[in-house]
CSV table of C-alpha atoms in Angstrom, one decimal:
chain,number,residue,atom,x,y,z
A,1,MET,CA,-29.0,17.4,-10.0
A,2,PRO,CA,-28.4,13.7,-9.7
A,3,THR,CA,-28.7,11.8,-6.4
A,4,ARG,CA,-26.1,9.5,-5.0
A,5,GLU,CA,-28.2,6.6,-6.0
A,6,GLN,CA,-28.2,7.7,-9.6
A,7,ILE,CA,-24.4,7.9,-9.8
A,8,ALA,CA,-22.1,4.9,-9.9
A,9,TYR,CA,-18.6,6.1,-9.1
A,10,PHE,CA,-15.5,4.1,-10.2
A,11,GLY,CA,-12.7,6.6,-9.5
A,12,ALA,CA,-9.3,5.3,-8.6
A,13,GLY,CA,-8.8,7.5,-5.6
A,14,PRO,CA,-10.2,9.0,-3.6
A,15,SER,CA,-12.9,6.3,-3.8
A,16,GLY,CA,-16.5,6.9,-3.0
A,17,LEU,CA,-17.9,6.2,0.4
A,18,PRO,CA,-20.9,4.0,1.1
A,19,THR,CA,-23.9,6.3,1.4
A,20,HIS,CA,-24.6,5.4,5.0
A,21,VAL,CA,-21.0,6.2,5.9
A,22,ALA,CA,-21.1,9.5,4.2
A,23,ALA,CA,-24.4,10.3,5.9
A,24,ALA,CA,-23.0,9.4,9.3
A,25,GLY,CA,-19.9,11.4,8.5
A,26,SER,CA,-21.8,14.6,7.7
A,27,GLN,CA,-23.5,14.4,11.1
A,28,ALA,CA,-20.2,13.7,12.9
A,29,PHE,CA,-18.6,16.6,11.2
A,30,PHE,CA,-21.3,18.9,12.3
A,31,ASN,CA,-22.2,17.7,15.8
A,32,TYR,CA,-20.6,14.5,17.1
A,33,GLU,CA,-22.8,12.5,19.5
A,34,GLU,CA,-24.7,15.7,20.4
A,35,SER,CA,-21.6,17.2,21.9
A,36,GLY,CA,-22.0,20.5,20.1
A,37,LEU,CA,-18.8,20.1,18.3
A,38,GLY,CA,-17.8,18.2,15.1
A,39,LEU,CA,-15.0,15.7,15.0
A,40,ALA,CA,-12.9,18.0,13.0
A,41,GLU,CA,-12.9,20.5,15.9
A,42,ILE,CA,-12.2,18.4,18.9
A,43,SER,CA,-8.8,18.2,20.6
A,44,HIS,CA,-6.7,15.2,19.4
A,45,ARG,CA,-5.6,14.9,23.1
A,46,SER,CA,-9.2,14.5,24.3
A,47,THR,CA,-10.7,11.3,25.8
A,48,THR,CA,-13.0,11.1,22.7
A,49,ALA,CA,-10.1,11.2,20.3
A,50,ASN,CA,-8.2,8.6,22.2
A,51,GLN,CA,-11.2,6.3,22.3
A,52,ILE,CA,-11.7,6.7,18.6
A,53,LEU,CA,-8.1,5.7,18.0
A,54,ALA,CA,-8.4,2.7,20.3
A,55,ASP,CA,-11.6,1.5,18.7
A,56,THR,CA,-10.2,1.9,15.2
A,57,LYS,CA,-7.1,-0.1,16.1
A,58,ALA,CA,-9.2,-2.8,17.7
A,59,ALA,CA,-11.5,-3.0,14.7
A,60,LEU,CA,-8.6,-3.3,12.3
A,61,THR,CA,-6.9,-5.9,14.5
A,62,SER,CA,-10.0,-8.1,14.6
A,63,PHE,CA,-10.9,-7.7,10.9
A,64,LEU,CA,-7.4,-8.5,9.5
A,65,ASP,CA,-6.3,-10.8,12.4
A,66,ILE,CA,-3.3,-8.6,13.1
A,67,PRO,CA,-0.9,-10.5,15.5
A,68,ASP,CA,-0.1,-9.0,18.9
A,69,ASN,CA,3.5,-8.3,18.0
A,70,TYR,CA,2.5,-5.6,15.5
A,71,GLU,CA,1.9,-1.9,16.1
A,72,ILE,CA,-0.8,0.0,14.3
A,73,LEU,CA,0.2,3.6,13.5
A,74,PHE,CA,-1.7,6.5,11.9
A,75,LEU,CA,0.5,9.0,10.1
A,76,HIS,CA,0.5,12.0,7.8
A,77,GLY,CA,1.9,12.1,4.3
A,78,GLY,CA,0.0,9.4,2.4
A,79,GLY,CA,1.5,6.4,0.8
A,80,SER,CA,4.1,8.7,-0.8
A,81,GLY,CA,5.3,9.8,2.6
A,82,GLU,CA,5.8,6.2,3.5
A,83,PHE,CA,8.1,5.7,0.5
A,84,SER,CA,10.6,7.8,2.5
A,85,ALA,CA,9.6,6.6,6.0
A,86,VAL,CA,10.4,3.0,5.0
A,87,VAL,CA,13.9,4.0,4.1
A,88,TYR,CA,14.4,6.2,7.1
A,89,ASN,CA,13.2,3.6,9.6
A,90,LEU,CA,14.5,0.3,8.2
A,91,ILE,CA,18.1,1.2,7.3
A,92,PRO,CA,18.8,1.8,11.1
A,93,VAL,CA,17.4,-1.7,11.8
A,94,TRP,CA,20.0,-3.1,9.3
A,95,VAL,CA,22.7,-0.9,10.8
A,96,GLU,CA,21.9,-2.2,14.2
A,97,LYS,CA,22.4,-5.8,13.1
A,98,ARG,CA,25.8,-4.9,11.6
A,99,ARG,CA,26.7,-3.0,14.8
A,100,LYS,CA,26.0,-6.0,17.0
A,101,GLN,CA,27.9,-8.3,14.7
A,102,ALA,CA,30.9,-5.9,14.8
A,103,GLU,CA,30.7,-5.6,18.5
A,104,GLN,CA,30.8,-9.4,18.9
A,105,GLU,CA,33.9,-9.6,16.7
A,106,LEU,CA,35.8,-6.5,17.8
A,107,GLY,CA,34.8,-6.3,21.5
A,108,GLY,CA,34.5,-2.8,23.0
A,109,ASP,CA,36.6,-0.9,20.6
A,110,LYS,CA,34.0,1.8,19.7
A,111,SER,CA,36.2,3.4,17.0
A,112,ALA,CA,36.8,0.1,15.3
A,113,ILE,CA,33.1,-0.7,15.4
A,114,VAL,CA,32.2,2.6,13.7
A,115,ARG,CA,34.9,2.0,11.0
A,116,ARG,CA,33.6,-1.6,10.4
A,117,VAL,CA,30.0,-0.5,10.1
A,118,ARG,CA,30.9,2.4,7.8
A,119,GLU,CA,32.7,-0.2,5.6
A,120,ASP,CA,29.7,-2.5,5.7
A,121,ILE,CA,27.4,0.2,4.6
A,122,GLN,CA,29.6,0.9,1.5
A,123,LYS,CA,30.0,-2.7,0.7
A,124,TYR,CA,26.8,-4.4,1.6
A,125,LEU,CA,23.9,-2.1,2.2
A,126,ARG,CA,21.2,-2.8,-0.4
A,127,LEU,CA,17.5,-2.2,-0.7
A,128,ASP,CA,15.6,-4.6,-3.0
A,129,TYR,CA,12.6,-3.2,-5.0
A,130,LEU,CA,10.2,-5.2,-7.1
A,131,VAL,CA,9.0,-2.7,-9.7
A,132,THR,CA,5.8,-3.8,-11.2
A,133,GLY,CA,4.1,-0.5,-11.9
A,134,SER,CA,4.1,3.3,-11.5
A,135,TRP,CA,3.9,3.4,-7.7
A,136,SER,CA,6.7,0.9,-6.9
A,137,LEU,CA,8.8,2.7,-9.5
A,138,LYS,CA,8.3,6.0,-7.7
A,139,ALA,CA,9.1,4.3,-4.4
A,140,SER,CA,12.4,3.0,-5.8
A,141,GLN,CA,13.3,6.4,-7.2
A,142,GLU,CA,12.6,8.0,-3.9
A,143,ALA,CA,14.9,5.5,-2.1
A,144,ALA,CA,17.7,6.1,-4.6
A,145,GLN,CA,17.4,9.8,-4.1
A,146,LEU,CA,17.5,9.5,-0.3
A,147,LEU,CA,20.5,7.2,-0.4
A,148,ALA,CA,22.5,9.1,-3.0
A,149,PRO,CA,24.7,10.7,-0.3
A,150,LEU,CA,25.7,7.3,1.0
A,151,GLY,CA,26.8,5.9,-2.4
A,152,GLU,CA,25.6,4.7,-5.8
A,153,ASN,CA,23.7,1.5,-6.6
A,154,LEU,CA,22.4,0.9,-3.1
A,155,VAL,CA,18.9,0.4,-4.5
A,156,ASN,CA,18.7,-2.9,-6.2
A,157,VAL,CA,15.8,-3.1,-8.7
A,158,ALA,CA,15.4,-6.9,-8.3
A,159,LEU,CA,12.5,-6.9,-10.8
A,160,ASP,CA,11.5,-4.4,-13.5
A,161,ALA,CA,8.4,-5.9,-15.1
A,162,ARG,CA,8.9,-3.6,-18.2
A,163,GLU,CA,11.9,-5.7,-19.2
A,164,SER,CA,9.7,-8.7,-20.1
A,165,ASN,CA,6.7,-6.7,-21.5
A,166,GLU,CA,8.1,-4.6,-24.3
A,167,GLY,CA,8.8,-1.6,-22.1
A,168,ALA,CA,5.4,-1.4,-20.5
A,169,PHE,CA,4.0,-2.5,-17.1
A,170,GLY,CA,1.4,-5.2,-17.2
A,171,THR,CA,2.9,-8.5,-15.9
A,172,ILE,CA,4.7,-10.0,-13.0
A,173,PRO,CA,7.6,-12.2,-14.3
A,174,SER,CA,8.4,-15.6,-12.9
A,175,GLU,CA,10.1,-15.5,-9.5
A,176,ASP,CA,13.1,-17.3,-10.8
A,177,THR,CA,14.0,-14.2,-12.8
A,178,TRP,CA,14.0,-11.9,-9.8
A,179,ARG,CA,17.5,-10.6,-8.9
A,180,LEU,CA,17.2,-10.4,-5.1
A,181,THR,CA,20.3,-9.6,-3.1
A,182,ASN,CA,22.1,-12.8,-2.3
A,183,SER,CA,23.1,-12.9,1.3
A,184,GLN,CA,25.9,-15.5,0.8
A,185,LYS,CA,27.5,-13.2,-1.7
A,186,ASN,CA,26.8,-10.1,0.3
A,187,GLY,CA,28.8,-10.5,3.5
A,188,THR,CA,26.3,-12.9,5.0
A,189,CYS,CA,23.8,-10.0,5.0
A,190,GLY,CA,20.8,-9.8,2.7
A,191,SER,CA,19.1,-6.6,1.7
A,192,ALA,CA,17.8,-4.2,4.4
A,193,PHE,CA,14.3,-5.0,3.1
A,194,ILE,CA,12.4,-6.1,0.0
A,195,TYR,CA,9.7,-3.7,-1.1
A,196,TYR,CA,6.7,-4.2,-3.4
A,197,CYS,CA,3.4,-2.6,-4.2
A,198,ASP,CA,0.7,-5.3,-3.8
A,199,ASN,CA,-1.7,-3.6,-6.3
A,200,GLU,CA,-0.7,-1.0,-8.9
A,201,THR,CA,-3.6,1.4,-9.5
A,202,VAL,CA,-2.2,3.0,-12.6
A,203,ASP,CA,-1.3,-0.2,-14.5
A,204,GLY,CA,-4.0,-2.6,-13.2
A,205,VAL,CA,-1.4,-5.1,-11.8
A,206,GLU,CA,-1.9,-7.1,-8.6
A,207,PHE,CA,0.2,-9.8,-7.0
A,208,PRO,CA,-2.1,-12.8,-6.9
A,209,SER,CA,-0.7,-13.9,-3.5
A,210,PHE,CA,2.4,-13.5,-1.3
A,211,PRO,CA,5.5,-14.4,-3.4
A,212,ASN,CA,6.9,-17.8,-2.4
A,213,ILE,CA,10.5,-16.5,-2.8
A,214,LEU,CA,9.9,-14.0,0.0
A,215,GLU,CA,8.9,-16.5,2.6
A,216,THR,CA,10.5,-15.4,5.9
A,217,LYS,CA,13.8,-17.0,7.0
A,218,VAL,CA,15.0,-16.8,10.6
A,219,GLY,CA,18.0,-14.8,11.6
A,220,ARG,CA,20.2,-12.4,9.5
A,221,ASP,CA,19.0,-13.9,6.3
A,222,GLU,CA,15.4,-13.1,7.1
A,223,ARG,CA,13.4,-11.6,4.2
A,224,LEU,CA,12.1,-8.4,5.7
A,225,VAL,CA,9.2,-7.6,3.4
A,226,VAL,CA,7.5,-4.2,3.1
A,227,ALA,CA,4.3,-3.9,1.1
A,228,ASP,CA,2.3,-0.9,-0.1
A,229,MET,CA,-1.3,-2.1,0.1
A,230,SER,CA,-2.9,1.4,-0.4
A,231,SER,CA,-5.4,0.2,-3.0
A,232,ASN,CA,-6.2,-3.4,-2.0
A,233,ILE,CA,-6.1,-3.4,1.8
A,234,LEU,CA,-9.3,-4.9,3.4
A,235,SER,CA,-10.2,-6.6,0.1
A,236,ARG,CA,-8.6,-10.0,0.8
A,237,ARG,CA,-7.0,-12.1,3.6
A,238,VAL,CA,-3.4,-11.2,4.4
A,239,ASP,CA,-1.0,-13.2,6.6
A,240,VAL,CA,0.3,-10.2,8.4
A,241,SER,CA,3.1,-12.3,10.0
A,242,LYS,CA,4.8,-12.6,6.7
A,243,TYR,CA,5.5,-8.9,6.6
A,244,GLY,CA,7.8,-6.5,8.5
A,245,VAL,CA,5.7,-3.5,7.4
A,246,ILE,CA,2.4,-3.0,5.6
A,247,PHE,CA,1.2,0.5,4.9
A,248,ALA,CA,-1.7,2.0,3.1
A,249,GLY,CA,-3.2,5.4,2.3
A,250,ALA,CA,-6.7,5.4,3.6
A,251,GLN,CA,-8.5,7.0,0.6
A,252,LYS,CA,-9.3,3.9,-1.4
A,253,ASN,CA,-10.6,1.0,0.8
A,254,LEU,CA,-10.1,2.4,4.3
A,255,GLY,CA,-11.9,5.8,4.3
A,256,ILE,CA,-10.9,9.3,3.1
A,257,THR,CA,-7.7,11.3,2.6
A,258,ASP,CA,-5.7,12.8,5.4
A,259,THR,CA,-4.5,9.7,7.2
A,260,THR,CA,-2.1,6.8,6.4
A,261,LEU,CA,-2.0,3.4,8.1
A,262,ALA,CA,1.2,1.6,8.9
A,263,VAL,CA,1.3,-1.9,10.5
A,264,VAL,CA,4.8,-2.4,11.8
A,265,ARG,CA,6.3,-5.4,13.6
A,266,LYS,CA,7.2,-4.2,17.0
A,267,ASP,CA,10.8,-5.4,17.1
A,268,LEU,CA,11.5,-3.0,14.1
A,269,LEU,CA,10.6,-0.2,16.5
A,270,THR,CA,13.1,-1.1,19.1
A,271,GLU,CA,16.1,-2.9,17.4
A,272,VAL,CA,17.7,0.4,16.3
A,273,PRO,CA,21.1,1.9,17.3
A,274,PRO,CA,21.4,5.2,19.2
A,275,THR,CA,21.1,8.3,17.1
A,276,SER,CA,24.7,9.2,17.8
A,277,PHE,CA,25.9,5.9,16.3
A,278,LEU,CA,23.8,6.4,13.2
A,279,HIS,CA,25.3,9.8,12.7
A,280,ALA,CA,28.8,8.5,13.4
A,281,VAL,CA,28.5,6.0,10.5
A,282,GLY,CA,27.0,8.6,8.2
A,283,VAL,CA,23.4,7.6,8.4
A,284,TRP,CA,20.6,10.1,9.1
A,285,SER,CA,18.0,9.6,11.8
A,286,PRO,CA,14.4,9.7,10.7
A,287,PRO,CA,12.6,13.1,10.6
A,288,THR,CA,10.4,13.1,13.7
A,289,ILE,CA,7.1,13.2,11.8
A,290,LEU,CA,8.1,10.0,9.9
A,291,ASN,CA,9.8,8.3,12.9
A,292,TRP,CA,7.8,5.2,13.6
A,293,PRO,CA,9.2,4.6,17.1
A,294,VAL,CA,8.3,8.2,18.1
A,295,ILE,CA,4.8,7.9,16.5
A,296,ALA,CA,4.3,4.6,18.3
A,297,LYS,CA,5.4,5.9,21.7
A,298,ASN,CA,3.0,8.8,21.3
A,299,ASN,CA,0.0,6.6,20.3
A,300,SER,CA,0.0,8.3,16.8
A,301,LEU,CA,-0.6,11.6,18.5
A,302,TYR,CA,2.8,13.2,18.3
A,303,ASN,CA,1.2,16.1,16.5
A,304,THR,CA,-2.4,16.9,15.5
A,305,MET,CA,-3.9,13.9,13.8
A,306,PRO,CA,-7.1,14.1,11.7
A,307,ILE,CA,-9.4,12.4,14.1
A,308,TYR,CA,-12.4,12.9,11.9
A,309,SER,CA,-10.6,10.9,9.1
A,310,ILE,CA,-9.6,8.1,11.5
A,311,TRP,CA,-13.2,7.9,12.7
A,312,ILE,CA,-14.4,7.5,9.1
A,313,SER,CA,-12.0,4.6,8.8
A,314,LYS,CA,-13.5,3.1,11.9
A,315,VAL,CA,-17.1,3.4,10.5
A,316,VAL,CA,-15.9,1.8,7.2
A,317,ILE,CA,-14.4,-1.2,9.1
A,318,ASP,CA,-17.5,-1.5,11.3
A,319,SER,CA,-19.6,-1.6,8.1
A,320,LEU,CA,-17.5,-4.4,6.7
A,321,VAL,CA,-17.7,-6.3,10.0
A,322,ALA,CA,-21.5,-5.9,9.9
A,323,SER,CA,-21.7,-7.2,6.3
A,324,HIS,CA,-19.4,-10.2,6.7
A,325,GLY,CA,-19.6,-11.2,10.4
A,326,THR,CA,-17.3,-14.1,11.4
A,327,ALA,CA,-16.0,-14.4,7.8
A,328,LYS,CA,-14.3,-11.1,8.4
A,329,VAL,CA,-12.1,-9.9,5.5
A,330,GLY,CA,-12.6,-13.3,3.9
A,331,GLY,CA,-16.2,-12.3,3.2
A,332,GLN,CA,-15.1,-9.1,1.5
A,333,GLU,CA,-12.5,-11.1,-0.5
A,334,THR,CA,-15.2,-13.3,-1.9
A,335,LEU,CA,-17.3,-10.3,-2.9
A,336,ALA,CA,-14.4,-8.5,-4.5
A,337,ASN,CA,-13.4,-11.5,-6.5
A,338,GLU,CA,-17.0,-12.0,-7.7
A,339,LYS,CA,-17.3,-8.3,-8.8
A,340,ALA,CA,-13.9,-8.5,-10.7
A,341,ALA,CA,-14.7,-11.8,-12.3
A,342,LEU,CA,-18.0,-10.5,-13.7
A,343,LEU,CA,-16.2,-7.5,-15.3
A,344,TYR,CA,-13.3,-9.5,-16.7
A,345,ARG,CA,-15.7,-12.1,-18.1
A,346,VAL,CA,-17.7,-9.4,-20.0
A,347,LEU,CA,-14.4,-7.9,-21.3
A,348,ASP,CA,-13.0,-11.2,-22.4
A,349,ASP,CA,-16.3,-12.2,-24.1
A,350,ASN,CA,-16.1,-9.1,-26.2
A,351,ALA,CA,-12.4,-9.1,-26.9
A,352,THR,CA,-12.8,-7.6,-30.4
A,353,VAL,CA,-14.0,-4.4,-28.7
A,354,TYR,CA,-12.2,-4.4,-25.3
A,355,GLN,CA,-8.6,-5.4,-24.7
A,356,VAL,CA,-7.5,-5.9,-21.1
A,357,VAL,CA,-4.1,-4.3,-20.6
A,358,PRO,CA,-2.4,-6.5,-18.0
A,359,HIS,CA,-1.5,-10.2,-18.6
A,360,HIS,CA,-3.9,-12.7,-17.1
A,361,ASN,CA,-1.5,-13.7,-14.3
A,362,ALA,CA,-1.3,-10.2,-13.0
A,363,ARG,CA,-4.8,-8.8,-13.4
A,364,SER,CA,-5.9,-6.5,-10.6
A,365,ARG,CA,-9.2,-7.2,-8.8
A,366,MET,CA,-9.3,-3.5,-7.7
A,367,ASN,CA,-8.3,-1.6,-10.9
A,368,ILE,CA,-9.5,-3.1,-14.2
A,369,CYS,CA,-7.6,-1.4,-17.0
A,370,PHE,CA,-8.5,-1.9,-20.7
A,371,ARG,CA,-8.5,-0.2,-24.1
A,372,VAL,CA,-11.5,0.2,-26.4
A,373,ARG,CA,-10.9,-1.0,-30.0
A,374,GLY,CA,-7.2,-1.2,-29.6
A,375,GLY,CA,-6.8,2.2,-28.1
A,376,ASP,CA,-8.7,4.1,-30.7
A,377,LEU,CA,-9.1,7.5,-29.1
A,378,ALA,CA,-12.3,8.4,-30.8
A,379,ALA,CA,-13.9,5.1,-29.7
A,380,GLU,CA,-12.6,5.5,-26.1
A,381,LYS,CA,-14.0,9.0,-26.0
A,382,ALA,CA,-17.4,7.8,-27.2
A,383,PHE,CA,-17.4,5.1,-24.6
A,384,LEU,CA,-16.5,7.4,-21.8
A,385,ASP,CA,-18.8,10.2,-22.9
A,386,GLU,CA,-21.8,7.9,-23.0
A,387,ALA,CA,-20.8,6.2,-19.7
A,388,LYS,CA,-20.8,9.6,-18.1
A,389,ALA,CA,-24.2,10.5,-19.4
A,390,LEU,CA,-25.5,7.3,-17.9
A,391,GLY,CA,-24.1,8.2,-14.5
A,392,PHE,CA,-20.9,6.0,-14.6
A,393,LEU,CA,-18.2,8.4,-13.3
A,394,GLY,CA,-14.5,8.1,-12.7
A,395,LEU,CA,-13.7,5.7,-15.6
A,396,PRO,CA,-10.9,7.5,-17.6
A,397,GLY,CA,-7.6,5.7,-17.2
A,398,HIS,CA,-4.6,7.4,-15.5
A,399,ARG,CA,-3.3,10.3,-17.6
A,400,SER,CA,0.0,8.6,-18.1
A,401,VAL,CA,-1.5,5.5,-19.8
A,402,LYS,CA,-5.0,6.7,-20.9
A,403,GLY,CA,-7.6,4.1,-21.8
A,404,VAL,CA,-10.3,3.0,-19.4
A,405,ARG,CA,-10.0,2.0,-15.7
A,406,ILE,CA,-12.8,0.6,-13.6
A,407,SER,CA,-11.9,0.8,-9.9
A,408,ASN,CA,-13.6,-2.0,-8.0
A,409,TYR,CA,-13.0,-0.8,-4.5
A,410,ASN,CA,-14.9,-2.2,-1.5
A,411,SER,CA,-17.3,0.7,-1.5
A,412,VAL,CA,-18.6,-0.2,-5.0
A,413,PRO,CA,-21.7,-2.3,-4.6
A,414,MET,CA,-22.4,-5.4,-6.8
A,415,ALA,CA,-25.4,-3.6,-8.2
A,416,ASN,CA,-23.3,-0.9,-9.7
A,417,ILE,CA,-20.9,-3.5,-11.2
A,418,GLN,CA,-23.8,-5.3,-12.7
A,419,ARG,CA,-25.1,-2.0,-14.3
A,420,LEU,CA,-21.7,-1.3,-15.7
A,421,ALA,CA,-21.4,-4.8,-17.1
A,422,GLU,CA,-24.7,-4.3,-18.9
A,423,TYR,CA,-23.4,-1.1,-20.4
A,424,LEU,CA,-20.2,-2.8,-21.6
A,425,ILE,CA,-22.3,-5.5,-23.3
A,426,THR,CA,-24.6,-2.9,-24.9
A,427,PHE,CA,-21.8,-0.8,-26.2
A,428,ALA,CA,-19.9,-3.8,-27.6
A,429,LYS,CA,-22.9,-4.8,-29.7
A,430,ARG,CA,-22.9,-1.6,-31.8
């Protein structure tokens, strides 16, 4: 039976945990701080649970430099649950802006205001999605399904990266080709939000930085940006103030499955119309379990939260803080970049054997996707079988695209990257 030290795990998710985190977790699961109970057993209403929540929020706030005007939420449902939550929570924000405008123009005529906003929804409601991989595609499809009762074409796919890459994901086209909703042609009202996935795990595509075209504008023409950072959160510096919402499933860089993080600008939790008005104009109110204002009001404890999983996230963050000190997430960014650069350099130096799938401008630092000998299935099987025998696990590509995928999450130490790089070189020489 192999030990943890003999295995180098590169799975795309859940990721491995640092051994010291796993060891601490085993003790906390069995008997937390000599209390006689494990963290999976204690009440989520207890003082211990509330302290863990407070400490985890404080650690996140410090490590990522999250501004004071943002709320940190822990939720159920994973990243896929937030595909729906984003729609449910942000359309009411858009509706409230239109309601206030109608009220200014129409005075106190409530029936006229309802009619106006109903018309605005039909004419002007749009959600912009940048589709650069499998997960942003799924998010856009979920939004279209939810909005179908309100009308057709409310989801604007402002970018479909497959259109410029022979039908496959693997690039991020130039911003001047993006078809974002134009506020001047859309009743002086832009889209309700612009959504993108910062790192696509299946396709190995990552935005190199915050898109210039999405820089925030003040007022109704503000670009309200939503980002799924499930697979690259805590791996590089992020100017949180550029986003309305950032969310992430915990099971890659933030801990284990069972909890989802959402960082939401506080005004988006309050600038919403009464539920009765939403229903009057034909818009649903969010299901309670996905309702961000409700979750925030209840300190993420509206129902039973997995306190053990949240505690694991805290230990992960504490470990990063201990490793990088005052450099905070910038220190982890440097390390992540160095690990990815080593792997890409080896792959590029042996380009007759390995072919990186994404274009150079969109290469992910977290998920390095490539083919062996042009996608020769026998060659890829030989590569993966030998890798497994050597203790390199989790390397097969996603079932929808196949190939090889090296997931370079924060928990993967440089030593394992170096070992894998040596294997890549050895295999290529044959």
